[in-house]
mmCIF file of C-alpha atoms and ligand atoms in Angstrom:
data_model
loop_
_atom_site.group_PDB
_atom_site.id
_atom_site.type_symbol
_atom_site.label_atom_id
_atom_site.label_comp_id
_atom_site.label_asym_id
_atom_site.label_seq_id
_atom_site.Cartn_x
_atom_site.Cartn_y
_atom_site.Cartn_z
ATOM 1 C CA UNK A 32 -29.272 41.397 109.843
ATOM 2 C CA UNK A 33 -30.658 41.291 106.207
ATOM 3 C CA UNK A 34 -29.900 44.752 103.981
ATOM 4 C CA UNK A 35 -30.449 45.768 100.428
ATOM 5 C CA UNK A 36 -28.419 46.641 98.697
ATOM 6 C CA UNK A 37 -28.580 50.812 99.264
ATOM 7 C CA UNK A 38 -28.005 49.899 102.599
ATOM 8 C CA UNK A 39 -24.977 48.554 102.022
ATOM 9 C CA UNK A 40 -23.864 51.091 100.046
ATOM 10 C CA UNK A 41 -23.979 53.414 102.754
ATOM 11 C CA UNK A 42 -22.850 50.809 105.278
ATOM 12 C CA UNK A 43 -19.523 50.977 103.022
ATOM 13 C CA UNK A 44 -19.745 54.656 103.062
ATOM 14 C CA UNK A 45 -20.624 55.088 99.635
ATOM 15 C CA UNK A 46 -22.691 58.310 100.407
ATOM 16 C CA UNK A 47 -20.692 59.878 102.940
ATOM 17 C CA UNK A 48 -19.085 59.719 106.344
ATOM 18 C CA UNK A 49 -22.182 60.803 108.556
ATOM 19 C CA UNK A 50 -24.515 58.669 107.016
ATOM 20 C CA UNK A 51 -22.055 55.706 107.301
ATOM 21 C CA UNK A 52 -21.772 56.082 111.505
ATOM 22 C CA UNK A 53 -25.702 56.433 111.085
ATOM 23 C CA UNK A 54 -25.873 53.195 109.890
ATOM 24 C CA UNK A 55 -22.992 51.361 111.647
ATOM 25 C CA UNK A 56 -25.446 52.198 114.866
ATOM 26 C CA UNK A 57 -28.782 50.780 113.290
ATOM 27 C CA UNK A 58 -26.941 48.406 112.317
ATOM 28 C CA UNK A 59 -25.486 47.154 115.443
ATOM 29 C CA UNK A 60 -28.857 48.010 117.565
ATOM 30 C CA UNK A 61 -30.479 45.368 114.379
ATOM 31 C CA UNK A 62 -27.821 42.532 115.175
ATOM 32 C CA UNK A 63 -27.918 42.889 118.826
ATOM 33 C CA UNK A 64 -32.097 42.053 119.038
ATOM 34 C CA UNK A 65 -31.743 40.163 115.974
ATOM 35 C CA UNK A 66 -33.768 41.944 113.438
ATOM 36 C CA UNK A 67 -34.633 40.123 110.389
ATOM 37 C CA UNK A 68 -34.310 43.700 108.252
ATOM 38 C CA UNK A 69 -34.882 47.215 108.070
ATOM 39 C CA UNK A 70 -38.133 49.252 107.585
ATOM 40 C CA UNK A 71 -39.311 52.671 106.462
ATOM 41 C CA UNK A 72 -39.353 55.208 109.319
ATOM 42 C CA UNK A 73 -41.957 58.457 108.084
ATOM 43 C CA UNK A 74 -40.823 60.505 110.900
ATOM 44 C CA UNK A 75 -38.210 60.587 113.695
ATOM 45 C CA UNK A 76 -38.132 62.708 117.148
ATOM 46 C CA UNK A 77 -34.361 62.906 118.612
ATOM 47 C CA UNK A 78 -34.013 63.285 122.450
ATOM 48 C CA UNK A 79 -31.184 65.663 121.771
ATOM 49 C CA UNK A 80 -29.996 67.675 125.276
ATOM 50 C CA UNK A 81 -27.382 70.704 126.023
ATOM 51 C CA UNK A 82 -25.260 67.603 127.178
ATOM 52 C CA UNK A 83 -21.848 66.170 125.976
ATOM 53 C CA UNK A 84 -22.974 63.114 124.892
ATOM 54 C CA UNK A 85 -25.548 64.170 122.554
ATOM 55 C CA UNK A 86 -22.539 66.746 121.637
ATOM 56 C CA UNK A 87 -20.482 64.368 119.968
ATOM 57 C CA UNK A 88 -23.189 61.891 118.021
ATOM 58 C CA UNK A 89 -24.814 64.734 116.511
ATOM 59 C CA UNK A 90 -21.803 66.363 115.535
ATOM 60 C CA UNK A 91 -20.834 63.486 114.216
ATOM 61 C CA UNK A 92 -22.859 62.833 111.881
ATOM 62 C CA UNK A 93 -23.646 66.444 110.604
ATOM 63 C CA UNK A 94 -19.293 66.727 110.327
ATOM 64 C CA UNK A 95 -19.668 63.466 108.374
ATOM 65 C CA UNK A 96 -23.148 65.532 105.436
ATOM 66 C CA UNK A 97 -25.058 64.147 107.431
ATOM 67 C CA UNK A 98 -28.867 65.345 106.940
ATOM 68 C CA UNK A 99 -31.636 64.264 107.650
ATOM 69 C CA UNK A 100 -34.250 61.541 105.311
ATOM 70 C CA UNK A 101 -37.345 61.896 107.187
ATOM 71 C CA UNK A 102 -39.187 64.321 109.517
ATOM 72 C CA UNK A 103 -36.425 64.530 113.160
ATOM 73 C CA UNK A 104 -37.881 66.967 116.130
ATOM 74 C CA UNK A 105 -35.549 67.677 118.689
ATOM 75 C CA UNK A 106 -36.087 67.336 122.797
ATOM 76 C CA UNK A 107 -35.266 70.424 125.156
ATOM 77 C CA UNK A 108 -31.450 71.917 124.883
ATOM 78 C CA UNK A 109 -31.764 75.776 125.726
ATOM 79 C CA UNK A 110 -32.856 78.954 125.349
ATOM 80 C CA UNK A 111 -28.952 80.871 126.128
ATOM 81 C CA UNK A 112 -30.490 84.387 125.536
ATOM 82 C CA UNK A 113 -33.332 84.338 127.751
ATOM 83 C CA UNK A 114 -30.896 83.205 130.866
ATOM 84 C CA UNK A 115 -28.699 86.191 130.059
ATOM 85 C CA UNK A 116 -28.692 88.099 133.320
ATOM 86 C CA UNK A 117 -30.670 86.081 134.898
ATOM 87 C CA UNK A 118 -28.158 82.889 135.657
ATOM 88 C CA UNK A 119 -24.069 82.675 135.558
ATOM 89 C CA UNK A 120 -24.392 79.547 133.077
ATOM 90 C CA UNK A 121 -20.559 78.562 132.519
ATOM 91 C CA UNK A 122 -19.060 78.355 129.853
ATOM 92 C CA UNK A 123 -18.135 75.203 129.385
ATOM 93 C CA UNK A 124 -21.307 74.240 129.462
ATOM 94 C CA UNK A 125 -23.506 77.447 127.728
ATOM 95 C CA UNK A 126 -20.791 76.461 124.638
ATOM 96 C CA UNK A 127 -22.180 72.575 124.561
ATOM 97 C CA UNK A 128 -25.729 73.623 124.612
ATOM 98 C CA UNK A 129 -25.082 76.454 121.699
ATOM 99 C CA UNK A 130 -22.730 73.565 119.879
ATOM 100 C CA UNK A 131 -25.939 70.919 119.888
ATOM 101 C CA UNK A 132 -27.722 73.653 118.683
ATOM 102 C CA UNK A 133 -26.044 74.712 115.723
ATOM 103 C CA UNK A 134 -24.977 70.542 114.508
ATOM 104 C CA UNK A 135 -28.671 69.451 115.405
ATOM 105 C CA UNK A 136 -29.701 72.563 112.618
ATOM 106 C CA UNK A 137 -26.597 71.196 110.318
ATOM 107 C CA UNK A 138 -28.318 67.954 109.904
ATOM 108 C CA UNK A 139 -31.419 69.351 108.741
ATOM 109 C CA UNK A 140 -33.924 68.603 111.938
ATOM 110 C CA UNK A 141 -36.942 70.836 113.174
ATOM 111 C CA UNK A 142 -35.809 72.893 115.138
ATOM 112 C CA UNK A 143 -38.310 72.076 118.072
ATOM 113 C CA UNK A 144 -36.785 71.872 121.230
ATOM 114 C CA UNK A 145 -39.761 70.152 122.473
ATOM 115 C CA UNK A 146 -40.563 67.471 124.568
ATOM 116 C CA UNK A 147 -44.200 66.890 123.146
ATOM 117 C CA UNK A 148 -43.453 67.472 119.814
ATOM 118 C CA UNK A 149 -46.221 64.646 119.044
ATOM 119 C CA UNK A 150 -48.511 67.200 119.950
ATOM 120 C CA UNK A 151 -48.113 69.672 117.221
ATOM 121 C CA UNK A 152 -44.575 70.035 115.567
ATOM 122 C CA UNK A 153 -44.199 65.994 114.917
ATOM 123 C CA UNK A 154 -47.607 64.450 114.828
ATOM 124 C CA UNK A 155 -47.402 60.433 113.569
ATOM 125 C CA UNK A 156 -51.181 59.088 112.738
ATOM 126 C CA UNK A 157 -52.809 55.315 113.924
ATOM 127 C CA UNK A 158 -50.149 52.565 112.210
ATOM 128 C CA UNK A 159 -47.166 54.773 111.226
ATOM 129 C CA UNK A 160 -43.971 54.173 111.791
ATOM 130 C CA UNK A 161 -41.470 56.220 113.774
ATOM 131 C CA UNK A 162 -37.941 56.257 115.584
ATOM 132 C CA UNK A 163 -39.526 58.621 118.395
ATOM 133 C CA UNK A 164 -37.153 58.962 122.105
ATOM 134 C CA UNK A 165 -38.319 60.771 124.609
ATOM 135 C CA UNK A 166 -40.073 59.495 128.249
ATOM 136 C CA UNK A 167 -43.432 60.698 127.359
ATOM 137 C CA UNK A 168 -43.390 60.414 123.993
ATOM 138 C CA UNK A 169 -42.561 56.681 123.554
ATOM 139 C CA UNK A 170 -45.578 55.432 124.673
ATOM 140 C CA UNK A 171 -47.373 58.388 123.632
ATOM 141 C CA UNK A 172 -47.216 57.398 120.094
ATOM 142 C CA UNK A 173 -47.768 53.832 120.243
ATOM 143 C CA UNK A 174 -50.582 53.562 122.952
ATOM 144 C CA UNK A 175 -52.702 56.900 122.811
ATOM 145 C CA UNK A 176 -51.918 57.413 118.632
ATOM 146 C CA UNK A 177 -51.651 54.388 118.174
ATOM 147 C CA UNK A 178 -48.136 54.400 116.016
ATOM 148 C CA UNK A 179 -45.459 51.978 116.122
ATOM 149 C CA UNK A 180 -41.861 52.709 117.917
ATOM 150 C CA UNK A 181 -39.548 51.276 119.866
ATOM 151 C CA UNK A 182 -38.092 53.018 123.485
ATOM 152 C CA UNK A 183 -35.452 54.922 121.188
ATOM 153 C CA UNK A 184 -32.288 56.928 122.254
ATOM 154 C CA UNK A 185 -32.069 59.980 121.085
ATOM 155 C CA UNK A 186 -28.950 58.814 119.111
ATOM 156 C CA UNK A 187 -31.464 55.904 117.883
ATOM 157 C CA UNK A 188 -34.047 58.441 116.948
ATOM 158 C CA UNK A 189 -31.605 60.641 115.179
ATOM 159 C CA UNK A 190 -29.529 57.608 113.165
ATOM 160 C CA UNK A 191 -33.098 56.810 112.271
ATOM 161 C CA UNK A 192 -33.442 60.163 111.150
ATOM 162 C CA UNK A 193 -30.819 60.736 108.771
ATOM 163 C CA UNK A 194 -31.643 57.380 107.124
ATOM 164 C CA UNK A 195 -35.118 56.878 106.978
ATOM 165 C CA UNK A 196 -35.366 53.786 108.609
ATOM 166 C CA UNK A 197 -34.449 51.714 111.640
ATOM 167 C CA UNK A 198 -34.039 47.538 112.570
ATOM 168 C CA UNK A 199 -37.736 45.847 112.841
ATOM 169 C CA UNK A 200 -37.817 44.437 116.173
ATOM 170 C CA UNK A 201 -39.188 45.021 119.382
ATOM 171 C CA UNK A 202 -42.603 47.285 119.380
ATOM 172 C CA UNK A 203 -42.631 46.884 115.756
ATOM 173 C CA UNK A 204 -44.433 43.475 115.814
ATOM 174 C CA UNK A 205 -47.530 42.703 116.566
ATOM 175 C CA UNK A 206 -46.971 39.935 119.721
ATOM 176 C CA UNK A 207 -44.599 42.121 121.659
ATOM 177 C CA UNK A 208 -47.075 44.891 121.591
ATOM 178 C CA UNK A 209 -49.038 42.524 123.511
ATOM 179 C CA UNK A 210 -50.171 43.168 127.303
ATOM 180 C CA UNK A 211 -48.236 41.613 130.293
ATOM 181 C CA UNK A 212 -49.697 43.386 133.729
ATOM 182 C CA UNK A 213 -53.102 43.986 134.970
ATOM 183 C CA UNK A 214 -53.423 47.188 136.004
ATOM 184 C CA UNK A 215 -56.681 47.491 138.312
ATOM 185 C CA UNK A 216 -57.728 51.666 139.153
ATOM 186 C CA UNK A 217 -59.286 51.730 142.108
ATOM 187 C CA UNK A 218 -57.916 55.302 143.166
ATOM 188 C CA UNK A 219 -60.439 57.862 141.850
ATOM 189 C CA UNK A 220 -57.794 59.605 140.113
ATOM 190 C CA UNK A 221 -59.096 63.138 140.359
ATOM 191 C CA UNK A 222 -56.883 64.896 138.226
ATOM 192 C CA UNK A 223 -53.343 65.674 136.320
ATOM 193 C CA UNK A 224 -51.527 65.081 139.421
ATOM 194 C CA UNK A 225 -53.049 61.981 140.233
ATOM 195 C CA UNK A 226 -52.017 60.682 136.261
ATOM 196 C CA UNK A 227 -48.320 62.061 137.286
ATOM 197 C CA UNK A 228 -48.649 59.262 140.769
ATOM 198 C CA UNK A 229 -49.902 56.533 138.904
ATOM 199 C CA UNK A 230 -48.429 56.604 136.234
ATOM 200 C CA UNK A 231 -44.909 57.018 138.835
ATOM 201 C CA UNK A 232 -46.751 53.716 140.809
ATOM 202 C CA UNK A 233 -47.340 51.816 137.645
ATOM 203 C CA UNK A 234 -43.701 51.927 135.960
ATOM 204 C CA UNK A 235 -42.089 51.610 139.694
ATOM 205 C CA UNK A 236 -43.583 48.478 139.934
ATOM 206 C CA UNK A 237 -44.556 47.453 136.579
ATOM 207 C CA UNK A 238 -40.784 47.893 135.344
ATOM 208 C CA UNK A 239 -40.929 46.297 132.181
ATOM 209 C CA UNK A 240 -43.511 45.723 130.196
ATOM 210 C CA UNK A 241 -46.745 46.439 128.881
ATOM 211 C CA UNK A 242 -49.481 47.261 131.473
ATOM 212 C CA UNK A 243 -53.412 47.322 130.703
ATOM 213 C CA UNK A 244 -55.474 49.446 132.492
ATOM 214 C CA UNK A 245 -58.540 48.628 133.827
ATOM 215 C CA UNK A 246 -61.558 50.622 136.511
ATOM 216 C CA UNK A 247 -60.616 54.058 135.090
ATOM 217 C CA UNK A 248 -63.028 56.233 136.495
ATOM 218 C CA UNK A 249 -63.496 58.688 133.063
ATOM 219 C CA UNK A 250 -61.610 59.675 129.953
ATOM 220 C CA UNK A 251 -58.292 60.949 130.849
ATOM 221 C CA UNK A 252 -57.077 64.246 129.112
ATOM 222 C CA UNK A 253 -54.709 64.434 126.976
ATOM 223 C CA UNK A 254 -52.693 66.237 129.598
ATOM 224 C CA UNK A 255 -53.665 63.376 131.976
ATOM 225 C CA UNK A 256 -52.030 60.770 129.471
ATOM 226 C CA UNK A 257 -49.121 62.906 128.259
ATOM 227 C CA UNK A 258 -48.033 62.960 132.125
ATOM 228 C CA UNK A 259 -49.139 59.272 132.447
ATOM 229 C CA UNK A 260 -47.026 58.843 130.003
ATOM 230 C CA UNK A 261 -43.854 61.001 130.427
ATOM 231 C CA UNK A 262 -44.209 59.152 135.205
ATOM 232 C CA UNK A 263 -44.104 55.269 134.103
ATOM 233 C CA UNK A 264 -41.033 55.993 131.787
ATOM 234 C CA UNK A 265 -39.409 57.437 134.438
ATOM 235 C CA UNK A 266 -39.741 55.464 137.342
ATOM 236 C CA UNK A 267 -39.915 52.242 134.204
ATOM 237 C CA UNK A 268 -39.493 51.390 131.259
ATOM 238 C CA UNK A 269 -43.457 51.281 129.621
ATOM 239 C CA UNK A 270 -42.882 52.169 126.538
ATOM 240 C CA UNK A 271 -46.193 51.071 125.546
ATOM 241 C CA UNK A 272 -49.885 50.268 127.800
ATOM 242 C CA UNK A 273 -53.102 50.210 127.044
ATOM 243 C CA UNK A 274 -56.391 51.557 128.556
ATOM 244 C CA UNK A 275 -58.750 49.464 126.847
ATOM 245 C CA UNK A 276 -62.236 51.996 126.098
ATOM 246 C CA UNK A 277 -59.904 55.093 125.767
ATOM 247 C CA UNK A 278 -56.531 54.163 124.276
ATOM 248 C CA UNK A 279 -56.891 53.075 119.975
ATOM 249 C CA UNK A 280 -55.272 49.855 119.663
ATOM 250 C CA UNK A 281 -57.432 47.501 121.602
ATOM 251 C CA UNK A 282 -60.765 47.687 122.246
ATOM 252 C CA UNK A 283 -60.933 45.398 125.216
ATOM 253 C CA UNK A 284 -58.794 43.724 128.020
ATOM 254 C CA UNK A 285 -58.796 40.057 126.565
ATOM 255 C CA UNK A 286 -57.292 42.136 123.044
ATOM 256 C CA UNK A 287 -55.103 44.122 124.551
ATOM 257 C CA UNK A 288 -53.572 40.450 126.009
ATOM 258 C CA UNK A 289 -53.861 39.378 122.587
ATOM 259 C CA UNK A 290 -55.657 36.098 123.852
ATOM 260 C CA UNK A 291 -53.060 35.388 126.691
ATOM 261 C CA UNK A 292 -52.837 35.570 130.198
ATOM 262 C CA UNK A 293 -51.186 38.364 132.142
ATOM 263 C CA UNK A 294 -47.750 37.820 133.659
ATOM 264 C CA UNK A 295 -49.335 39.290 137.125
ATOM 265 C CA UNK A 296 -51.998 41.646 138.361
ATOM 266 C CA UNK A 297 -51.972 44.966 140.428
ATOM 267 C CA UNK A 298 -54.031 47.476 141.911
ATOM 268 C CA UNK A 299 -53.925 50.798 143.222
ATOM 269 C CA UNK A 300 -55.359 52.378 145.675
ATOM 270 C CA UNK A 301 -55.656 56.143 146.519
ATOM 271 C CA UNK A 302 -53.323 55.254 149.314
ATOM 272 C CA UNK A 303 -51.217 53.248 147.474
ATOM 273 C CA UNK A 304 -50.632 56.413 145.132
ATOM 274 C CA UNK A 305 -50.299 58.557 148.269
ATOM 275 C CA UNK A 306 -47.454 56.334 149.912
ATOM 276 C CA UNK A 307 -45.911 57.446 146.400
ATOM 277 C CA UNK A 308 -46.437 60.564 146.300
ATOM 278 C CA UNK A 309 -44.560 60.795 150.182
ATOM 279 C CA UNK A 310 -41.889 58.825 149.449
ATOM 280 C CA UNK A 311 -40.727 61.691 146.776
ATOM 281 C CA UNK A 312 -41.035 64.530 149.637
ATOM 282 C CA UNK A 313 -37.133 65.153 151.049
ATOM 283 C CA UNK A 314 -38.616 68.429 152.484
ATOM 284 C CA UNK A 315 -40.882 70.769 153.467
ATOM 285 C CA UNK A 316 -41.059 74.335 154.762
ATOM 286 C CA UNK A 317 -39.069 77.120 153.365
ATOM 287 C CA UNK A 318 -38.805 77.786 149.201
ATOM 288 C CA UNK A 319 -36.431 79.027 146.712
ATOM 289 C CA UNK A 320 -38.077 78.265 143.542
ATOM 290 C CA UNK A 321 -41.053 76.735 141.653
ATOM 291 C CA UNK A 322 -40.385 74.406 137.990
ATOM 292 C CA UNK A 323 -43.316 73.655 136.190
ATOM 293 C CA UNK A 324 -43.521 72.301 132.689
ATOM 294 C CA UNK A 325 -42.595 68.614 133.314
ATOM 295 C CA UNK A 326 -43.314 67.214 130.595
ATOM 296 C CA UNK A 327 -43.625 70.773 128.489
ATOM 297 C CA UNK A 328 -46.688 72.480 129.902
ATOM 298 C CA UNK A 329 -49.639 72.934 127.018
ATOM 299 C CA UNK A 330 -51.385 75.532 126.306
ATOM 300 C CA UNK A 331 -54.505 74.912 128.846
ATOM 301 C CA UNK A 332 -51.561 74.284 131.717
ATOM 302 C CA UNK A 333 -50.741 77.676 130.491
ATOM 303 C CA UNK A 334 -53.780 78.858 131.793
ATOM 304 C CA UNK A 335 -54.361 77.430 134.814
ATOM 305 C CA UNK A 336 -51.231 79.110 136.082
ATOM 306 C CA UNK A 337 -52.303 81.743 135.367
ATOM 307 C CA UNK A 338 -55.725 81.806 136.521
ATOM 308 C CA UNK A 339 -53.834 80.008 139.250
ATOM 309 C CA UNK A 340 -51.871 83.228 139.778
ATOM 310 C CA UNK A 341 -54.626 86.447 139.472
ATOM 311 C CA UNK A 342 -54.217 88.744 141.365
ATOM 312 C CA UNK A 343 -50.877 87.624 143.061
ATOM 313 C CA UNK A 344 -47.256 88.207 143.600
ATOM 314 C CA UNK A 345 -44.808 85.806 143.659
ATOM 315 C CA UNK A 346 -42.642 85.810 146.792
ATOM 316 C CA UNK A 347 -39.798 88.185 147.108
ATOM 317 C CA UNK A 348 -36.554 85.382 146.823
ATOM 318 C CA UNK A 349 -39.203 83.020 144.950
ATOM 319 C CA UNK A 350 -38.835 82.277 141.827
ATOM 320 C CA UNK A 351 -41.203 80.660 139.709
ATOM 321 C CA UNK A 352 -40.469 78.630 136.250
ATOM 322 C CA UNK A 353 -42.491 77.190 133.858
ATOM 323 C CA UNK A 354 -40.988 75.380 130.971
ATOM 324 C CA UNK A 355 -43.099 74.949 127.586
ATOM 325 C CA UNK A 356 -42.525 74.641 123.553
ATOM 326 C CA UNK A 357 -42.125 77.862 121.954
ATOM 327 C CA UNK A 358 -45.446 77.091 119.582
ATOM 328 C CA UNK A 359 -46.908 76.722 122.701
ATOM 329 C CA UNK A 360 -45.713 80.002 123.475
ATOM 330 C CA UNK A 361 -46.211 82.135 120.849
ATOM 331 C CA UNK A 362 -50.702 81.309 121.692
ATOM 332 C CA UNK A 363 -49.695 81.628 125.408
ATOM 333 C CA UNK A 364 -48.547 85.208 124.293
ATOM 334 C CA UNK A 365 -51.023 86.200 122.036
ATOM 335 C CA UNK A 366 -53.405 85.158 124.684
ATOM 336 C CA UNK A 367 -52.643 86.964 127.470
ATOM 337 C CA UNK A 368 -51.402 83.364 129.578
ATOM 338 C CA UNK A 369 -47.295 84.653 129.563
ATOM 339 C CA UNK A 370 -48.327 88.982 130.445
ATOM 340 C CA UNK A 371 -50.784 87.104 133.670
ATOM 341 C CA UNK A 372 -47.737 85.474 134.985
ATOM 342 C CA UNK A 373 -45.006 86.863 133.949
ATOM 343 C CA UNK A 374 -47.253 90.008 135.369
ATOM 344 C CA UNK A 375 -47.167 88.086 138.536
ATOM 345 C CA UNK A 376 -42.852 87.993 139.210
ATOM 346 C CA UNK A 377 -43.375 84.277 136.884
ATOM 347 C CA UNK A 378 -41.191 82.976 133.367
ATOM 348 C CA UNK A 379 -41.961 81.394 130.737
ATOM 349 C CA UNK A 380 -39.468 79.972 129.358
ATOM 350 C CA UNK A 381 -38.873 77.796 126.615
ATOM 351 C CA UNK A 382 -37.059 75.264 124.201
ATOM 352 C CA UNK A 383 -35.583 74.039 128.032
ATOM 353 C CA UNK A 384 -36.230 71.045 130.638
ATOM 354 C CA UNK A 385 -35.063 70.511 134.204
ATOM 355 C CA UNK A 386 -32.784 68.387 132.885
ATOM 356 C CA UNK A 387 -30.204 70.830 131.333
ATOM 357 C CA UNK A 388 -26.911 72.307 132.697
ATOM 358 C CA UNK A 389 -28.337 75.910 132.602
ATOM 359 C CA UNK A 390 -29.893 75.377 136.030
ATOM 360 C CA UNK A 391 -27.225 74.686 137.941
ATOM 361 C CA UNK A 392 -27.480 78.241 139.965
ATOM 362 C CA UNK A 393 -29.986 76.088 141.644
ATOM 363 C CA UNK A 394 -27.588 72.821 142.497
ATOM 364 C CA UNK A 395 -28.116 74.354 146.270
ATOM 365 C CA UNK A 396 -31.395 75.312 146.985
ATOM 366 C CA UNK A 397 -35.029 73.895 147.614
ATOM 367 C CA UNK A 398 -37.514 73.607 144.496
ATOM 368 C CA UNK A 399 -40.497 72.833 144.341
ATOM 369 C CA UNK A 400 -42.235 71.119 141.380
ATOM 370 C CA UNK A 401 -45.597 69.308 140.577
ATOM 371 C CA UNK A 402 -43.815 66.923 138.351
ATOM 372 C CA UNK A 403 -41.808 63.695 139.983
ATOM 373 C CA UNK A 404 -39.556 63.517 137.091
ATOM 374 C CA UNK A 405 -38.420 66.834 137.625
ATOM 375 C CA UNK A 406 -38.391 65.936 141.324
ATOM 376 C CA UNK A 407 -36.518 62.501 139.958
ATOM 377 C CA UNK A 408 -33.287 63.631 137.928
ATOM 378 C CA UNK A 409 -32.355 66.142 141.621
ATOM 379 C CA UNK A 410 -30.248 69.078 140.185
ATOM 380 C CA UNK A 411 -31.222 70.830 143.123
ATOM 381 C CA UNK A 412 -30.566 69.275 147.071
ATOM 382 C CA UNK A 413 -34.429 69.423 147.930
ATOM 383 C CA UNK A 414 -37.387 68.703 146.317
ATOM 384 C CA UNK A 415 -41.047 69.171 147.116
ATOM 385 C CA UNK A 416 -43.611 67.509 144.730
ATOM 386 C CA UNK A 417 -47.214 68.103 144.648
ATOM 387 C CA UNK A 418 -50.392 69.252 142.593
ATOM 388 C CA UNK A 419 -50.128 72.980 140.872
ATOM 389 C CA UNK A 420 -52.587 74.353 143.169
ATOM 390 C CA UNK A 421 -50.240 73.845 146.131
ATOM 391 C CA UNK A 422 -47.504 74.791 143.712
ATOM 392 C CA UNK A 423 -48.994 77.901 143.108
ATOM 393 C CA UNK A 424 -49.594 78.882 146.470
ATOM 394 C CA UNK A 425 -45.898 77.924 147.995
ATOM 395 C CA UNK A 426 -44.494 79.995 145.312
ATOM 396 C CA UNK A 427 -46.569 83.206 146.821
ATOM 397 C CA UNK A 428 -46.468 82.252 150.573
ATOM 398 C CA UNK A 429 -42.284 81.062 150.062
ATOM 399 C CA UNK A 430 -43.713 78.056 152.136
ATOM 400 C CA UNK A 431 -44.577 74.572 151.783
ATOM 401 C CA UNK A 432 -46.849 73.136 154.432
HETATM 402 FE FE1 LIG B 794 -39.614 66.768 129.311
HETATM 403 FE FE2 LIG B 794 -37.276 67.313 130.131
HETATM 404 FE FE3 LIG B 794 -39.100 66.615 132.222
HETATM 405 S S1 LIG B 794 -37.698 66.451 128.678
HETATM 406 S S2 LIG B 794 -40.309 65.386 130.552
HETATM 407 S S3 LIG B 794 -39.330 69.199 130.303
HETATM 408 S S4 LIG B 794 -36.962 66.076 132.221
#
């Protein structure tokens, strides 16, 4: 890969060992993908976590004196103070989380600890070149916003945030953004949950590719698109998709395929989505907890939880969690949603996600969630996956089905 004089100096360590390590990673990726050169990025999102692999790399850069050159937001880790007294988090795990958070601060990242930063803390515009990791973030910024990013890892996104560049390959090149699979949607898609199932199904069937979806019954909401993105990029590796008429980069199916033919055609029916939903259940009956907010809930979703819990109480012995970002929680507090959820016995918790070691106390428990991605990580023994209304009802009764 061609390097400018400054890029070569960074690679040679002339600007410090932290930036050198970041550049080494980007050059290795560029060489692996036959990138011709590096291109500037205007922002990055690192899918950080409170786990050791992430700790290793961010501390390596922080100790080497690296600082982010462009705005770089962070994914959930966890708020140690909130859990204090509620759970026993093993000291070693808590220490990893503390050090990760400290190291991201030292490199000058935006401490958003959110997996949907593209809605409030770090918002790309159409046509921007960025480096975003995290399952919903990559397809959302490519497809819904029309910015350009590859499916970055936490480490490569952080390295790009430090250097302000990324190797030019993959989805930074227009012809690689063309559709590969035609997805004919015949399912009725009534709500956000149906979009989670649609995403899970499409990711599973397509695997790796750029699906072009037709036949959607109406314009999807922001939350429906977030869910589709997160699930299709969990059951599969969908970094980009088209919903012509609703996503920005191509207004017609022909434009989405850039004149080529699809590799294959898939049809999605209500029956196929029901089957996917059934496959996700590992048990039924009594539950120990409900986990919502994977991806992080928006203010609108918090409002819906508050409405559904109005006048009700979460069953004794069941815990009820809603994960969101700190910025959303500020508005939820002001709007009264947090109070309403807490009054019913629930928790609104920021900066964390189900895939964090803070939930270790649930490893032998039965959980219920509206998110196939949350179920996929299986940090608990058994899981039921259902729409939000069912999760709330089960929390109140202590069981489902
Ligand atoms: Fe977000 Fe964690 Fe779920 S990063 S999408 S809450 S697994």
